[in-house]
mmCIF file of N, CA and C in Angstrom:
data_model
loop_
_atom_site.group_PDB
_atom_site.id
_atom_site.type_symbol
_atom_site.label_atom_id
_atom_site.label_comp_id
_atom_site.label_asym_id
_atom_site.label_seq_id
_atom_site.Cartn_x
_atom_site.Cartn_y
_atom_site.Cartn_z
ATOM 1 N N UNK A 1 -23.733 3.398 13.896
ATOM 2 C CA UNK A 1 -23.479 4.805 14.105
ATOM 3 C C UNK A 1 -23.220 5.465 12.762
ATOM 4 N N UNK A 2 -23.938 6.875 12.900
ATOM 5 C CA UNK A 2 -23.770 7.194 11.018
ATOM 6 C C UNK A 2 -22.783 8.278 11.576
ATOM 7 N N UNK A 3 -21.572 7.923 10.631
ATOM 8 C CA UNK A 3 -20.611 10.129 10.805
ATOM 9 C C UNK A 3 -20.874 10.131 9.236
ATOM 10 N N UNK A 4 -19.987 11.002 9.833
ATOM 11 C CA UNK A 4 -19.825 11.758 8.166
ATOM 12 C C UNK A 4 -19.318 11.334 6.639
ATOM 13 N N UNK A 5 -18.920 10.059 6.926
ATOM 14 C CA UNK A 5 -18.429 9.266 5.868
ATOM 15 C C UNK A 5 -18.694 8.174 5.670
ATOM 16 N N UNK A 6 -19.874 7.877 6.468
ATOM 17 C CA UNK A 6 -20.583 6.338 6.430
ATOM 18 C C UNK A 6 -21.225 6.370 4.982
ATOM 19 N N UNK A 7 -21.375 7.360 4.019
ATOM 20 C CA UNK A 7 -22.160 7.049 2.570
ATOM 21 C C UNK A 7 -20.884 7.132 2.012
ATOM 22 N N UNK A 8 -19.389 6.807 2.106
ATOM 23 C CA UNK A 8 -18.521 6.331 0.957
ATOM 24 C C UNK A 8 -18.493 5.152 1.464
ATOM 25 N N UNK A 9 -18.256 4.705 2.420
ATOM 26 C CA UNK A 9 -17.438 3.276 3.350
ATOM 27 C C UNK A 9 -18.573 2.348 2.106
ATOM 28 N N UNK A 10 -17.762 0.980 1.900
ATOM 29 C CA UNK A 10 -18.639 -0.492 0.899
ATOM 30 C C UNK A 10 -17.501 -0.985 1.606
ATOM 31 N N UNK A 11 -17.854 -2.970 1.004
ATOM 32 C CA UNK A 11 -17.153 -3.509 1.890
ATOM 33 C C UNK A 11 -16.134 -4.198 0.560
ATOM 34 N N UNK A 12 -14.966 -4.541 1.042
ATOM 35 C CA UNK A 12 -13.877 -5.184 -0.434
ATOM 36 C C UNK A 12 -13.879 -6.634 0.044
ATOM 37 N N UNK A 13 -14.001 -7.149 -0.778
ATOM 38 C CA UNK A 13 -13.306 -8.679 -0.915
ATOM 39 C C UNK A 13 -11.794 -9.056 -0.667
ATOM 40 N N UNK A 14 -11.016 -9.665 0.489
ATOM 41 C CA UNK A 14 -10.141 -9.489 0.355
ATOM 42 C C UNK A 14 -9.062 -10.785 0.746
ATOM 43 N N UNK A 15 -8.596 -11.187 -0.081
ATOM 44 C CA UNK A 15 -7.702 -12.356 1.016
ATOM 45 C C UNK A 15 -6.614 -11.832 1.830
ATOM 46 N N UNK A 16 -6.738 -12.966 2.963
ATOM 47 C CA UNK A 16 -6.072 -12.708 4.229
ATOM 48 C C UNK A 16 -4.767 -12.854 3.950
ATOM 49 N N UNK A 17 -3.529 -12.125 4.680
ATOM 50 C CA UNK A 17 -1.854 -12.492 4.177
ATOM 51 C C UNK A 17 -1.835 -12.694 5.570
ATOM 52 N N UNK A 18 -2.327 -12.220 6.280
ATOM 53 C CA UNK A 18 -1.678 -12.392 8.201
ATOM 54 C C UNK A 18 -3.483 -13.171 8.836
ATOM 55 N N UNK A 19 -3.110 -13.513 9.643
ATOM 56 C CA UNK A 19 -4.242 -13.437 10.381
ATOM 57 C C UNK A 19 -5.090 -12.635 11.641
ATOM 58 N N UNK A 20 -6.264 -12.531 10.940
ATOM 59 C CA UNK A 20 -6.665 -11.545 11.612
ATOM 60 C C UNK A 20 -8.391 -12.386 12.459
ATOM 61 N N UNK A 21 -9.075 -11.063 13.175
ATOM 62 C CA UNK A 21 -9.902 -10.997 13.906
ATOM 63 C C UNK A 21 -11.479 -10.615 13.366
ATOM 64 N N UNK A 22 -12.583 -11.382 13.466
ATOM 65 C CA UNK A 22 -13.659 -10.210 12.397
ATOM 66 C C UNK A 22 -14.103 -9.278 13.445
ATOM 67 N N UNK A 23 -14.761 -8.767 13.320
ATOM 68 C CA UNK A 23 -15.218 -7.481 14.524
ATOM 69 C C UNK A 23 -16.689 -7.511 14.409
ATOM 70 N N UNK A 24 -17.445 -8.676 13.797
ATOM 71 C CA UNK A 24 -18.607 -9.328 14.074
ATOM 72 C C UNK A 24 -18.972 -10.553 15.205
ATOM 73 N N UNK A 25 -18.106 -11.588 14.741
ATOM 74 C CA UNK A 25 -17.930 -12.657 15.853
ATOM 75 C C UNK A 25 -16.850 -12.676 16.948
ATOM 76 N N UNK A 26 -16.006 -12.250 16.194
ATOM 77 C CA UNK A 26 -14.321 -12.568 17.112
ATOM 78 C C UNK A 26 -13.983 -13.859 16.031
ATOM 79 N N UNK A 27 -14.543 -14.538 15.182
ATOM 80 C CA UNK A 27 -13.742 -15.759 14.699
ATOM 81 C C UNK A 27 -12.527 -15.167 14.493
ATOM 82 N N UNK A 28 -11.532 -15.778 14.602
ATOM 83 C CA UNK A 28 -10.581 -16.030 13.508
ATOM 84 C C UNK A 28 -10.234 -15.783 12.047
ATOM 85 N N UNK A 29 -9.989 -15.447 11.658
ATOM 86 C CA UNK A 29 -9.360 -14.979 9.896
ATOM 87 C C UNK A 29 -8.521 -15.732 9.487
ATOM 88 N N UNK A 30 -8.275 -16.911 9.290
ATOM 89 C CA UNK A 30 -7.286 -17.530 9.024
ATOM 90 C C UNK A 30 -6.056 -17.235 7.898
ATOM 91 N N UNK A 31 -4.594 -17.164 7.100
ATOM 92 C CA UNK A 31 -4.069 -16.725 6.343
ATOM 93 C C UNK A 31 -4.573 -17.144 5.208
ATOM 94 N N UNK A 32 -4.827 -16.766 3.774
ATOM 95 C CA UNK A 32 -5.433 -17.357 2.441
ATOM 96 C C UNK A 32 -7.233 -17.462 2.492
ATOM 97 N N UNK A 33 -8.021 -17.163 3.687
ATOM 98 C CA UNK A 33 -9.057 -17.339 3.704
ATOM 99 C C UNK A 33 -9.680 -16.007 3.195
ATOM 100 N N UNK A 34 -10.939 -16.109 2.577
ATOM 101 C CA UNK A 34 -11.212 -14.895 2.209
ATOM 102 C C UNK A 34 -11.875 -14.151 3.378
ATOM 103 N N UNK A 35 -12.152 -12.633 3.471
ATOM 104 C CA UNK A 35 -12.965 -11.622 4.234
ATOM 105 C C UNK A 35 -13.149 -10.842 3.668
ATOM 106 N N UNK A 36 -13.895 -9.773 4.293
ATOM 107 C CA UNK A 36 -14.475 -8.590 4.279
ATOM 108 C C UNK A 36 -14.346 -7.345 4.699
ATOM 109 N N UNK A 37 -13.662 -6.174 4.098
ATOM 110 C CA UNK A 37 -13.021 -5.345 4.674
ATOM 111 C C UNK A 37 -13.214 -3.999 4.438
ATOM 112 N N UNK A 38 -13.820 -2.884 5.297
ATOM 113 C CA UNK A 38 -14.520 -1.372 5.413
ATOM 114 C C UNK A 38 -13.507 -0.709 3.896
ATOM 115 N N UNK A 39 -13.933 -0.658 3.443
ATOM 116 C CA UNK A 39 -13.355 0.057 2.215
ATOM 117 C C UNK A 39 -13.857 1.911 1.709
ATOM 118 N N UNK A 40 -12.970 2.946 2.302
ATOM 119 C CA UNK A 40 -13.278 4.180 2.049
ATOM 120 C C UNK A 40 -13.457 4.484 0.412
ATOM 121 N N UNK A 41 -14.596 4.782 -0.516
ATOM 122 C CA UNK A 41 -14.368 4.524 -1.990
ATOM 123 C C UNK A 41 -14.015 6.082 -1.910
ATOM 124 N N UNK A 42 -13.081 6.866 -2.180
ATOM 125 C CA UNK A 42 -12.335 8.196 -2.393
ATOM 126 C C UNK A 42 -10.518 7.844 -2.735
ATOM 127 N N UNK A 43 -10.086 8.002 -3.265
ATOM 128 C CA UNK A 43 -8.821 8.255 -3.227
ATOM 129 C C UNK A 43 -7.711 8.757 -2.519
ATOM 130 N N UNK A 44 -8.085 9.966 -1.938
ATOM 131 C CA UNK A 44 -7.557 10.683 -0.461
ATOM 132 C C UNK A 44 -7.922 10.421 0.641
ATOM 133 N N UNK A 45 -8.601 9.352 0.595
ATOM 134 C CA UNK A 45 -9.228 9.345 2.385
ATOM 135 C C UNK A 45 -8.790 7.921 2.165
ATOM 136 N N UNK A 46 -8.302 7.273 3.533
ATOM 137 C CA UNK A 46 -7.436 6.150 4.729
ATOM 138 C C UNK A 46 -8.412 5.980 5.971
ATOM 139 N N UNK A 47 -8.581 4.448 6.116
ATOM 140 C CA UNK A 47 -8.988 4.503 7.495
ATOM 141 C C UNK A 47 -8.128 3.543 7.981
ATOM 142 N N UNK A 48 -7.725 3.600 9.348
ATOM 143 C CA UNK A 48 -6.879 3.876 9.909
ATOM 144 C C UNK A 48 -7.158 2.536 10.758
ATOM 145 N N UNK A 49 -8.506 2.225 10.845
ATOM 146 C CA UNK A 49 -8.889 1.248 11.746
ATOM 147 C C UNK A 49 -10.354 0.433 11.073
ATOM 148 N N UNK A 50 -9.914 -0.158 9.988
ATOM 149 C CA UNK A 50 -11.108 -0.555 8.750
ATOM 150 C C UNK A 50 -11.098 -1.830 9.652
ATOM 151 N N UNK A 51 -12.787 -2.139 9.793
ATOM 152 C CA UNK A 51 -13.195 -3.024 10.323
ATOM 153 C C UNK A 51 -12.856 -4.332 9.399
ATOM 154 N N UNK A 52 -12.710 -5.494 9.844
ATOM 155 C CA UNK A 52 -12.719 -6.681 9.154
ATOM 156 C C UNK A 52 -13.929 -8.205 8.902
ATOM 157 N N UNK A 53 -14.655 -8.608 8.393
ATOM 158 C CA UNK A 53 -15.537 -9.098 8.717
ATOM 159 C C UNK A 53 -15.235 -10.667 8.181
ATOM 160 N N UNK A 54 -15.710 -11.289 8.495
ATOM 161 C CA UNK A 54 -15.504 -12.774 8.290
ATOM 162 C C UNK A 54 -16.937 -13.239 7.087
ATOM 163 N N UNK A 55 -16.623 -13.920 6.150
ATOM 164 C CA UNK A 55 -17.667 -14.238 4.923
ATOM 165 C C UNK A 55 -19.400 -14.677 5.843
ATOM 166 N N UNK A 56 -18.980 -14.974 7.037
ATOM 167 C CA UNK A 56 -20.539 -15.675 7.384
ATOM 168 C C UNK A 56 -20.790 -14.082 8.114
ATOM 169 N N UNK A 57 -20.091 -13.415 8.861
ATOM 170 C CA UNK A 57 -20.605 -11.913 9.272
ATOM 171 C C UNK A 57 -21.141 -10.841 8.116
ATOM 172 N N UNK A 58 -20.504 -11.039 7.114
ATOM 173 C CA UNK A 58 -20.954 -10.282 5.939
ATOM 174 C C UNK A 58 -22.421 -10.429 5.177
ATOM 175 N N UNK A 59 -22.574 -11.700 5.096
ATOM 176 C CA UNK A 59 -24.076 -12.166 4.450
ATOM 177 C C UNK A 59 -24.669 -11.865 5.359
ATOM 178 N N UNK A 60 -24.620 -11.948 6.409
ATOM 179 C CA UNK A 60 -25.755 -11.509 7.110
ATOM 180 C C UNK A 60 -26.405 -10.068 7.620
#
């Protein structure tokens, strides 16, 4: 789905502190594992509900 801010959103590299969910598979996120995470590139803009992706959802 394209809105209005789908041309800032890239994705960050990020290690995990909690564990989380990807919103590609459902795996698991384990704590210390790395992912993939909706990153707004602006300074003033927050998202509120940044998708998370797991390293094998991302390459692909």
């Amino acid at each position: 789905m394209v809105g209005k801010l789908s041309h800032l959103k890239t994705f960050k590299k990020t290690k995990a502190r909690a564990q989380h969910i990807c919103y590609g598979c459902g795996k698991n996120i384990l704590k210390d594992e790395i992912y993939y995470r909706e990153y707004i590139e602006d300074k003033f803009l927050h998202d509120l509900y940044a998708k998370k992706y797991c390293n094998n959802c991302h390459e692909k």
